[in-house]
Amino acid sequence: MAISVDTFFLNPHFQGTLQSQIQQIIAEAILSGRFRQGEKLPSTRKLATHLGISRITVTLAYTELLANDYLTSRGRSGYFVSENAPEPPSFNTLRQTEDVVDWSRAIGSRYTGGNALSKPQNWAKYKYNFIYGQSDPSIFDHANWRLCALQALGQKDFFALTSDYYEHDDERLVEFILRHSLTRRGILARPENVLITLGAQNALWLTAQVLLTQRRTAVIEDPCYPALRDILSQSRCHVVPLPVDQDGLPPDTIPPHSDVIFTTPSHQCPTTATMPMARREALLERARDIDALIVEDDYEFEMSFLKSPSPSLKSLDEDGRVIYVGSFSKSVFPGLRLGYLVGSESFIREARALRSLVLRHPPGHTMRTAAYFLGLGHYDALIRRTRNEFAKRRDVMQTAIANFGLQIASHETHGGSSFWMQAPRGTDTEALAAKLIEKSVLIEPGRPFFHGRTRPREYFRLAYSSINTTRIPEGIELIAQALKEG
Amino acid sequence: MAISVDTFFLNPHFQGTLQSQIQQIIAEAILSGRFRQGEKLPSTRKLATHLGISRITVTLAYTELLANDYLTSRGRSGYFVSENAPEPPSFNTLRQTEDVVDWSRAIGSRYTGGNALSKPQNWAKYKYNFIYGQSDPSIFDHANWRLCALQALGQKDFFALTSDYYEHDDERLVEFILRHSLTRRGILARPENVLITLGAQNALWLTAQVLLTQRRTAVIEDPCYPALRDILSQSRCHVVPLPVDQDGLPPDTIPPHSDVIFTTPSHQCPTTATMPMARREALLERARDIDALIVEDDYEFEMSFLKSPSPSLKSLDEDGRVIYVGSFSKSVFPGLRLGYLVGSESFIREARALRSLVLRHPPGHTMRTAAYFLGLGHYDALIRRTRNEFAKRRDVMQTAIANFGLQIASHETHGGSSFWMQAPRGTDTEALAAKLIEKSVLIEPGRPFFHGRTRPREYFRLAYSSINTTRIPEGIELIAQALKEG
C-alpha cells in the first residue's frame, strides 16, 4: 500500500528545520501505527511538490530515516517503511477511568500550598517586564556558552558526559570553583569542602535537611526568599523570623537558643541591603557566643557594581561555623540549575550522601560546560558586561522612579538587579500587579516574602534584569499612574 | 613590566585545544593576581616559539581574551593585561584551621552509611568490565546526541535553555513521553499525569516522600536495587522485604497491611526475571484486595530482545493505583539524569511540589535535547542498535559461562543487560571481586542487593553493557579460575 501525500502537512509553529519536521512526522506516524511496515512512502518529488518545499530537503529527511532503520530503499522503486522499524504496541491502551484510589488517604505527606513565587510562563511577551530572575538575551553570552557546551559534547569528554558520577562531582568544575570563585570571596577550601548542587535552592534544601530537625531552631530574615520558608517548614524545625533593617539582619535580635541562622549578607533578598563589615563581625561573634551555625547565601555578590563586594562571612569564619551557598543559576541563567555548597568536611559528607540519595548528581554535561565557561574566562566577561548594563539600567530606573514620585524602601546598597519599593500606605500590591498585567507591566508584589499572618501588602519588587533601558521610563510611568488611580 | 615567556608551559594532560589552554593559562594568571593590570604579554611570535606551537594559535587566543576584556592591544606595542580585567580579591584568604564546631552534635540527620553501590571511578581502564550501568562509546549515538544538544542550544530555544521553569517541565519532552514512550507501554496519560525527574532514583525518592510515613508499610523485592532501601529508610516507613522467585515478586506473600508495593516487573533488579502476564494480573488483584498502591519501576523494558515486552502493570491498572517510573538515564546514558513519573493527578501534583522545593526543575537544556533525540527517531534507533548488540553479547556470555562451568542463578528472562550468577556455596563474592580487580576484571558482588542481617554472599552480577564481545571469553575464564582457586 502506498502512503498518500495528503497525510503530510507542515506545522507552521514547528521549532526546527523543515528536514527535521519531515523526519518527525514520519517517525511519529510509524510509532503510532499509522504507517505500517512495508508501506511505500511518497516519492521525494511528490512530497516536495505537495508541501511546497525543496526536494533536497525531503531527500535528506528520508536518508536520515534510512540510517535510523525507519525506512528502507528498494533501488528505483522508492522508499518503504522498514521491517526493522519500531512496532506500535500490540495491546490496546487503556481508556481513562475514574480512580478507585482515595488519594486524600493515600498521600502520606503534602507539599503543595507553599509560598513559592510564580510568574506568567509567557513573561517574555510582556512589554514592561520588571520581574526578577530571567535571562536577558541581549546580555547573555549565548555564543560562547554554546561553544563550551559543544566542547563538553566532544569525544574527549565522552565519559564526563555519559558516566554515572555516583557521589562525585566534575573534578574540573570543583577545581575552578576552588581556585576562581572562592578565592574572590576570600575563601580557602579543598575539594572535600565543596558539593555541587542543582542550584542554590537545592543547596539550601540539602543544608536544612542535614542540620535541622523538629527539635531545632532556625533564624530567618523577614522578609526573605519565600522558598526558604517552604524548605524550613518541610524540615519541621522551629522558625524564628527576624525583621531586617537597612543593614540586613540585626545580630543582637538573634535568640540564644538558635541553632542555624540563614542570611543573605551580600544583597539581602528582597530588600537588597548590603551588610556592613562591622555587622558581619558582630553576626559572627553572636553566632560564636550562642554556638549557632550560619548559612550564608551569597546572593548576587557578583552584582556589587556600586561598591566593591565585602568579604564573605565564610572568609571571616575561623570556627568552621559558616556554610556558604553559591550559585551559577542566577549569574549565568536560571535554567542552568547549578550551584554549590562550601563547608566543613563532616557537613559536606552528609549533604553529599543526601544528594546522592535524592538525585545522585547534577548532569555531567551541565557541570563540564560550566567548567569550560569559567575556565576560559567567559564567565568573568559575562559578569562584567552584566554589571555595566545593570549599572546603566539602575541609573535610568532611579531617575524614572524619582520623576514619577515612587518610593524606594531600601536605600543603602552595593548594586544588584532590583529595587525594593514601598507603595503608599494601604495599597494592596497584589491587586496593583493584577491591574498592571493588563497594561503589559509585570511587577512582583512583596507579600510572599514576608512571614506570618499579618504580612505587609504595600511592598513590591522592581527588577531591571530583563527589561530594556528604553522601556523603563514608560513602565515606571504606568506603575505610577496605576498607583494614583488607587 | 613585561611578562616573561618562561611563566608559560603547556600541560600535556590538558583536555581541549591548544588555543583554549593558552586562554586559560592567561585568564587564571590574571585572576590569581600573578599577571597584573598593565603588564605586557609576550609577543605572539615569542610565545609561539617558546611553546613550539603555531603563531596563529597564540594570536587567536589573544584575540579571544581581547574580546573578553582580559587583554587590550596598543597598536604595534602589543598586548597588555586590560585595566578592565577582573581583579584578584584585596582581602587575604583565611588559612585553614581546626573547626570549633562540634559536628557530631551540629548534624541533625545523617545520610551516610547507606547501601548505594559504588565502583572504581576509573572503571573504563579495566580490561574486563562486567559492571552495570555505564555507556559504551561503541553503541551510543554520540553524533546525533551532539546534534540534538546543539539544536537545543540554538537561538530558537533560548528561553527553553535559560528560563526558570518553576514547577513546569519542558512541554515538548512531556508530549513525546505521552505520545511515544507511554503508548508503547500501553499507557494513556495526559500532561498532568507526568512529572520529569532527575533520573529514576529521583522518581523513586519523590514517590517515597509523598506516599510513605513512619506509620506506613512498604513492600520491596529481596534482592532489590540497593538505593531503594536507602530511600525507604530515610522515609522511616516500615519495610517488608519479600524474596523473589523465578517469576519475580510473588503476590500471595504480600501482607494485608501493606500500603505501597515497589516492584520491577520488566526485568527484576538484579535477578533479571520477567514477571509473566498471569502474575501481573494476580499482583494487581492482590493490591486491589488490600487497597495498596504499586510503584512499577519499568526497569530495562527496552532491552526485551528475547521476547517482546509484556504490557506494563500501569496499562492494566483500572483503579489508578499504579505509579509508573520510567528512565532515559539507563537507555541513553547514566550521566543524563532524566526520568519520569506517571500517576494520578493528585499524586503527581504533590510530587511536583516536592521536586520544586528540592531542586526546582531538571536543567532546561537536558530536557530539550532529550525531546529532540526522541522526536527525530534517534532514540529508537539507539535502542534497536543496543538490543542487537546486547543479544550478540548475551550469546557469547552464555557460551563462555557454560564452557567455563559457571552457574547462572536466574534463567527465565526476556533479555536485559546482565546475568545474575551464583558462585559455589560458601564463596564470598566480595572477596572474589577484590581478587579479580587485580587481574583487571570488574564484577559486582550480590550482597548489597539483599536485605537484612544474613545476606547471602555467593551471588554476583555480570553485566555485558560495557564490555567488548572479544574480551568476554577471557574475562569469564579469569572469573572461573579465581573461583576454582577458592
PDB file of N, CA, C and O in Angstrom, chain B residues 235-282:
ATOM      1  N   SER B 235      12.650   7.552  54.656  1.00  0.00           N
ATOM      2  CA  SER B 235      11.232   7.892  54.865  1.00  0.00           C
ATOM      3  C   SER B 235      10.713   7.307  56.186  1.00  0.00           C
ATOM      4  O   SER B 235       9.624   7.634  56.620  1.00  0.00           O
ATOM      5  N   ARG B 236      11.519   6.453  56.817  1.00  0.00           N
ATOM      6  CA  ARG B 236      11.213   5.885  58.143  1.00  0.00           C
ATOM      7  C   ARG B 236       9.981   4.990  58.175  1.00  0.00           C
ATOM      8  O   ARG B 236       9.434   4.717  59.239  1.00  0.00           O
ATOM      9  N   CYS B 237       9.518   4.549  57.001  1.00  0.00           N
ATOM     10  CA  CYS B 237       8.371   3.655  56.991  1.00  0.00           C
ATOM     11  C   CYS B 237       8.815   2.257  57.401  1.00  0.00           C
ATOM     12  O   CYS B 237      10.003   1.964  57.519  1.00  0.00           O
ATOM     13  N   HIS B 238       7.840   1.405  57.641  1.00  0.00           N
ATOM     14  CA  HIS B 238       8.119   0.006  57.925  1.00  0.00           C
ATOM     15  C   HIS B 238       8.371  -0.694  56.583  1.00  0.00           C
ATOM     16  O   HIS B 238       7.581  -0.527  55.666  1.00  0.00           O
ATOM     17  N   VAL B 239       9.461  -1.464  56.485  1.00  0.00           N
ATOM     18  CA  VAL B 239       9.814  -2.096  55.210  1.00  0.00           C
ATOM     19  C   VAL B 239       9.679  -3.616  55.324  1.00  0.00           C
ATOM     20  O   VAL B 239      10.228  -4.221  56.240  1.00  0.00           O
ATOM     21  N   VAL B 240       8.916  -4.210  54.409  1.00  0.00           N
ATOM     22  CA  VAL B 240       8.773  -5.668  54.358  1.00  0.00           C
ATOM     23  C   VAL B 240       9.460  -6.187  53.097  1.00  0.00           C
ATOM     24  O   VAL B 240       8.964  -5.981  51.992  1.00  0.00           O
ATOM     25  N   PRO B 241      10.609  -6.867  53.252  1.00  0.00           N
ATOM     26  CA  PRO B 241      11.275  -7.428  52.072  1.00  0.00           C
ATOM     27  C   PRO B 241      10.691  -8.801  51.764  1.00  0.00           C
ATOM     28  O   PRO B 241      10.566  -9.632  52.658  1.00  0.00           O
ATOM     29  N   LEU B 242      10.305  -9.046  50.522  1.00  0.00           N
ATOM     30  CA  LEU B 242       9.743 -10.345  50.145  1.00  0.00           C
ATOM     31  C   LEU B 242      10.660 -11.028  49.128  1.00  0.00           C
ATOM     32  O   LEU B 242      10.938 -10.454  48.072  1.00  0.00           O
ATOM     33  N   PRO B 243      11.125 -12.246  49.424  1.00  0.00           N
ATOM     34  CA  PRO B 243      12.015 -12.948  48.487  1.00  0.00           C
ATOM     35  C   PRO B 243      11.340 -13.153  47.137  1.00  0.00           C
ATOM     36  O   PRO B 243      10.172 -13.537  47.077  1.00  0.00           O
ATOM     37  N   VAL B 244      12.077 -12.865  46.068  1.00  0.00           N
ATOM     38  CA  VAL B 244      11.534 -13.078  44.725  1.00  0.00           C
ATOM     39  C   VAL B 244      11.856 -14.498  44.272  1.00  0.00           C
ATOM     40  O   VAL B 244      12.793 -15.119  44.768  1.00  0.00           O
ATOM     41  N   ASP B 245      11.036 -15.015  43.353  1.00  0.00           N
ATOM     42  CA  ASP B 245      11.346 -16.317  42.770  1.00  0.00           C
ATOM     43  C   ASP B 245      11.662 -16.131  41.283  1.00  0.00           C
ATOM     44  O   ASP B 245      11.934 -15.007  40.845  1.00  0.00           O
ATOM     45  N   GLN B 246      11.592 -17.186  40.496  1.00  0.00           N
ATOM     46  CA  GLN B 246      11.979 -17.099  39.083  1.00  0.00           C
ATOM     47  C   GLN B 246      11.037 -16.221  38.268  1.00  0.00           C
ATOM     48  O   GLN B 246      11.352 -15.846  37.139  1.00  0.00           O
ATOM     49  N   ASP B 247       9.868 -15.895  38.827  1.00  0.00           N
ATOM     50  CA  ASP B 247       8.919 -15.023  38.128  1.00  0.00           C
ATOM     51  C   ASP B 247       8.822 -13.642  38.758  1.00  0.00           C
ATOM     52  O   ASP B 247       7.891 -12.891  38.478  1.00  0.00           O
ATOM     53  N   GLY B 248       9.748 -13.331  39.652  1.00  0.00           N
ATOM     54  CA  GLY B 248       9.710 -12.038  40.311  1.00  0.00           C
ATOM     55  C   GLY B 248       8.958 -12.089  41.633  1.00  0.00           C
ATOM     56  O   GLY B 248       9.007 -13.107  42.330  1.00  0.00           O
ATOM     57  N   LEU B 249       8.286 -10.992  41.960  1.00  0.00           N
ATOM     58  CA  LEU B 249       7.615 -10.860  43.265  1.00  0.00           C
ATOM     59  C   LEU B 249       6.363 -11.757  43.333  1.00  0.00           C
ATOM     60  O   LEU B 249       5.482 -11.641  42.492  1.00  0.00           O
ATOM     61  N   PRO B 250       6.246 -12.651  44.339  1.00  0.00           N
ATOM     62  CA  PRO B 250       5.051 -13.497  44.453  1.00  0.00           C
ATOM     63  C   PRO B 250       3.928 -12.750  45.183  1.00  0.00           C
ATOM     64  O   PRO B 250       4.063 -12.453  46.376  1.00  0.00           O
ATOM     65  N   PRO B 251       2.814 -12.484  44.511  1.00  0.00           N
ATOM     66  CA  PRO B 251       1.765 -11.636  45.092  1.00  0.00           C
ATOM     67  C   PRO B 251       1.146 -12.206  46.369  1.00  0.00           C
ATOM     68  O   PRO B 251       0.752 -11.458  47.260  1.00  0.00           O
ATOM     69  N   ASP B 252       1.079 -13.553  46.459  1.00  0.00           N
ATOM     70  CA  ASP B 252       0.394 -14.141  47.621  1.00  0.00           C
ATOM     71  C   ASP B 252       1.177 -13.955  48.920  1.00  0.00           C
ATOM     72  O   ASP B 252       0.654 -14.217  49.991  1.00  0.00           O
ATOM     73  N   THR B 253       2.430 -13.549  48.835  1.00  0.00           N
ATOM     74  CA  THR B 253       3.192 -13.337  50.077  1.00  0.00           C
ATOM     75  C   THR B 253       3.052 -11.906  50.607  1.00  0.00           C
ATOM     76  O   THR B 253       3.579 -11.582  51.664  1.00  0.00           O
ATOM     77  N   ILE B 254       2.367 -11.043  49.864  1.00  0.00           N
ATOM     78  CA  ILE B 254       2.255  -9.627  50.282  1.00  0.00           C
ATOM     79  C   ILE B 254       1.308  -9.516  51.473  1.00  0.00           C
ATOM     80  O   ILE B 254       0.146  -9.893  51.376  1.00  0.00           O
ATOM     81  N   PRO B 255       1.792  -8.992  52.599  1.00  0.00           N
ATOM     82  CA  PRO B 255       0.942  -8.929  53.792  1.00  0.00           C
ATOM     83  C   PRO B 255      -0.210  -7.934  53.618  1.00  0.00           C
ATOM     84  O   PRO B 255      -0.075  -6.937  52.893  1.00  0.00           O
ATOM     85  N   PRO B 256      -1.342  -8.207  54.272  1.00  0.00           N
ATOM     86  CA  PRO B 256      -2.554  -7.411  54.069  1.00  0.00           C
ATOM     87  C   PRO B 256      -2.437  -5.947  54.499  1.00  0.00           C
ATOM     88  O   PRO B 256      -3.170  -5.105  53.980  1.00  0.00           O
ATOM     89  N   HIS B 257      -1.523  -5.626  55.417  1.00  0.00           N
ATOM     90  CA  HIS B 257      -1.439  -4.238  55.889  1.00  0.00           C
ATOM     91  C   HIS B 257      -0.478  -3.399  55.036  1.00  0.00           C
ATOM     92  O   HIS B 257      -0.113  -2.289  55.427  1.00  0.00           O
ATOM     93  N   SER B 258      -0.038  -3.903  53.879  1.00  0.00           N
ATOM     94  CA  SER B 258       0.918  -3.147  53.047  1.00  0.00           C
ATOM     95  C   SER B 258       0.262  -1.912  52.445  1.00  0.00           C
ATOM     96  O   SER B 258      -0.887  -1.961  52.020  1.00  0.00           O
ATOM     97  N   ASP B 259       1.003  -0.832  52.391  1.00  0.00           N
ATOM     98  CA  ASP B 259       0.486   0.394  51.767  1.00  0.00           C
ATOM     99  C   ASP B 259       1.027   0.602  50.348  1.00  0.00           C
ATOM    100  O   ASP B 259       0.288   1.006  49.463  1.00  0.00           O
ATOM    101  N   VAL B 260       2.315   0.362  50.154  1.00  0.00           N
ATOM    102  CA  VAL B 260       2.927   0.606  48.843  1.00  0.00           C
ATOM    103  C   VAL B 260       3.846  -0.569  48.490  1.00  0.00           C
ATOM    104  O   VAL B 260       4.666  -0.986  49.309  1.00  0.00           O
ATOM    105  N   ILE B 261       3.696  -1.086  47.265  1.00  0.00           N
ATOM    106  CA  ILE B 261       4.485  -2.231  46.795  1.00  0.00           C
ATOM    107  C   ILE B 261       5.429  -1.761  45.701  1.00  0.00           C
ATOM    108  O   ILE B 261       4.989  -1.248  44.671  1.00  0.00           O
ATOM    109  N   PHE B 262       6.736  -1.896  45.928  1.00  0.00           N
ATOM    110  CA  PHE B 262       7.731  -1.497  44.919  1.00  0.00           C
ATOM    111  C   PHE B 262       8.141  -2.731  44.128  1.00  0.00           C
ATOM    112  O   PHE B 262       8.580  -3.719  44.717  1.00  0.00           O
ATOM    113  N   THR B 263       8.016  -2.661  42.816  1.00  0.00           N
ATOM    114  CA  THR B 263       8.342  -3.836  42.007  1.00  0.00           C
ATOM    115  C   THR B 263       8.982  -3.467  40.674  1.00  0.00           C
ATOM    116  O   THR B 263       8.796  -2.347  40.180  1.00  0.00           O
ATOM    117  N   THR B 264       9.747  -4.403  40.113  1.00  0.00           N
ATOM    118  CA  THR B 264      10.436  -4.210  38.821  1.00  0.00           C
ATOM    119  C   THR B 264      10.029  -5.357  37.893  1.00  0.00           C
ATOM    120  O   THR B 264      10.818  -6.277  37.654  1.00  0.00           O
ATOM    121  N   PRO B 265       8.797  -5.325  37.368  1.00  0.00           N
ATOM    122  CA  PRO B 265       8.279  -6.477  36.630  1.00  0.00           C
ATOM    123  C   PRO B 265       8.971  -6.750  35.292  1.00  0.00           C
ATOM    124  O   PRO B 265       9.064  -7.906  34.889  1.00  0.00           O
ATOM    125  N   SER B 266       9.444  -5.742  34.576  1.00  0.00           N
ATOM    126  CA  SER B 266      10.037  -5.986  33.254  1.00  0.00           C
ATOM    127  C   SER B 266      11.303  -6.838  33.347  1.00  0.00           C
ATOM    128  O   SER B 266      11.448  -7.837  32.656  1.00  0.00           O
ATOM    129  N   HIS B 267      12.228  -6.383  34.163  1.00  0.00           N
ATOM    130  CA  HIS B 267      13.411  -7.177  34.475  1.00  0.00           C
ATOM    131  C   HIS B 267      13.680  -6.955  35.940  1.00  0.00           C
ATOM    132  O   HIS B 267      14.130  -5.876  36.319  1.00  0.00           O
ATOM    133  N   GLN B 268      13.408  -7.971  36.751  1.00  0.00           N
ATOM    134  CA  GLN B 268      13.620  -7.782  38.179  1.00  0.00           C
ATOM    135  C   GLN B 268      15.086  -7.413  38.415  1.00  0.00           C
ATOM    136  O   GLN B 268      15.986  -8.011  37.826  1.00  0.00           O
ATOM    137  N   CYS B 269      15.272  -6.387  39.240  1.00  0.00           N
ATOM    138  CA  CYS B 269      16.639  -5.958  39.563  1.00  0.00           C
ATOM    139  C   CYS B 269      17.003  -6.566  40.892  1.00  0.00           C
ATOM    140  O   CYS B 269      16.305  -6.322  41.865  1.00  0.00           O
ATOM    141  N   PRO B 270      18.041  -7.398  40.978  1.00  0.00           N
ATOM    142  CA  PRO B 270      19.067  -7.736  39.995  1.00  0.00           C
ATOM    143  C   PRO B 270      18.894  -9.094  39.319  1.00  0.00           C
ATOM    144  O   PRO B 270      19.730  -9.440  38.496  1.00  0.00           O
ATOM    145  N   THR B 271      17.844  -9.864  39.630  1.00  0.00           N
ATOM    146  CA  THR B 271      17.817 -11.250  39.118  1.00  0.00           C
ATOM    147  C   THR B 271      17.452 -11.346  37.641  1.00  0.00           C
ATOM    148  O   THR B 271      17.566 -12.405  37.046  1.00  0.00           O
ATOM    149  N   THR B 272      16.961 -10.273  37.042  1.00  0.00           N
ATOM    150  CA  THR B 272      16.584 -10.172  35.621  1.00  0.00           C
ATOM    151  C   THR B 272      15.318 -10.949  35.261  1.00  0.00           C
ATOM    152  O   THR B 272      14.948 -11.014  34.099  1.00  0.00           O
ATOM    153  N   ALA B 273      14.626 -11.546  36.242  1.00  0.00           N
ATOM    154  CA  ALA B 273      13.397 -12.286  35.960  1.00  0.00           C
ATOM    155  C   ALA B 273      12.318 -11.359  35.407  1.00  0.00           C
ATOM    156  O   ALA B 273      12.166 -10.226  35.869  1.00  0.00           O
ATOM    157  N   THR B 274      11.555 -11.843  34.414  1.00  0.00           N
ATOM    158  CA  THR B 274      10.436 -11.075  33.869  1.00  0.00           C
ATOM    159  C   THR B 274       9.137 -11.661  34.432  1.00  0.00           C
ATOM    160  O   THR B 274       8.931 -12.867  34.388  1.00  0.00           O
ATOM    161  N   MET B 275       8.309 -10.777  34.972  1.00  0.00           N
ATOM    162  CA  MET B 275       7.073 -11.257  35.580  1.00  0.00           C
ATOM    163  C   MET B 275       6.084 -11.674  34.481  1.00  0.00           C
ATOM    164  O   MET B 275       5.763 -10.869  33.608  1.00  0.00           O
ATOM    165  N   PRO B 276       5.585 -12.928  34.521  1.00  0.00           N
ATOM    166  CA  PRO B 276       4.639 -13.377  33.494  1.00  0.00           C
ATOM    167  C   PRO B 276       3.301 -12.648  33.637  1.00  0.00           C
ATOM    168  O   PRO B 276       2.975 -12.115  34.698  1.00  0.00           O
ATOM    169  N   MET B 277       2.559 -12.653  32.546  1.00  0.00           N
ATOM    170  CA  MET B 277       1.284 -11.935  32.493  1.00  0.00           C
ATOM    171  C   MET B 277       0.324 -12.347  33.621  1.00  0.00           C
ATOM    172  O   MET B 277      -0.285 -11.487  34.253  1.00  0.00           O
ATOM    173  N   ALA B 278       0.217 -13.640  33.875  1.00  0.00           N
ATOM    174  CA  ALA B 278      -0.740 -14.100  34.888  1.00  0.00           C
ATOM    175  C   ALA B 278      -0.384 -13.523  36.261  1.00  0.00           C
ATOM    176  O   ALA B 278      -1.255 -13.115  37.031  1.00  0.00           O
ATOM    177  N   ARG B 279       0.913 -13.491  36.550  1.00  0.00           N
ATOM    178  CA  ARG B 279       1.320 -12.950  37.841  1.00  0.00           C
ATOM    179  C   ARG B 279       1.078 -11.436  37.896  1.00  0.00           C
ATOM    180  O   ARG B 279       0.776 -10.895  38.960  1.00  0.00           O
ATOM    181  N   ARG B 280       1.230 -10.745  36.777  1.00  0.00           N
ATOM    182  CA  ARG B 280       0.937  -9.305  36.764  1.00  0.00           C
ATOM    183  C   ARG B 280      -0.505  -9.065  37.166  1.00  0.00           C
ATOM    184  O   ARG B 280      -0.815  -8.190  37.979  1.00  0.00           O
ATOM    185  N   GLU B 281      -1.388  -9.894  36.607  1.00  0.00           N
ATOM    186  CA  GLU B 281      -2.809  -9.732  36.946  1.00  0.00           C
ATOM    187  C   GLU B 281      -3.067 -10.093  38.401  1.00  0.00           C
ATOM    188  O   GLU B 281      -3.822  -9.411  39.101  1.00  0.00           O
ATOM    189  N   ALA B 282      -2.385 -11.136  38.867  1.00  0.00           N
ATOM    190  CA  ALA B 282      -2.554 -11.541  40.270  1.00  0.00           C
ATOM    191  C   ALA B 282      -2.043 -10.453  41.213  1.00  0.00           C
ATOM    192  O   ALA B 282      -2.637 -10.184  42.268  1.00  0.00           O
TER     193      ALA B 282
END
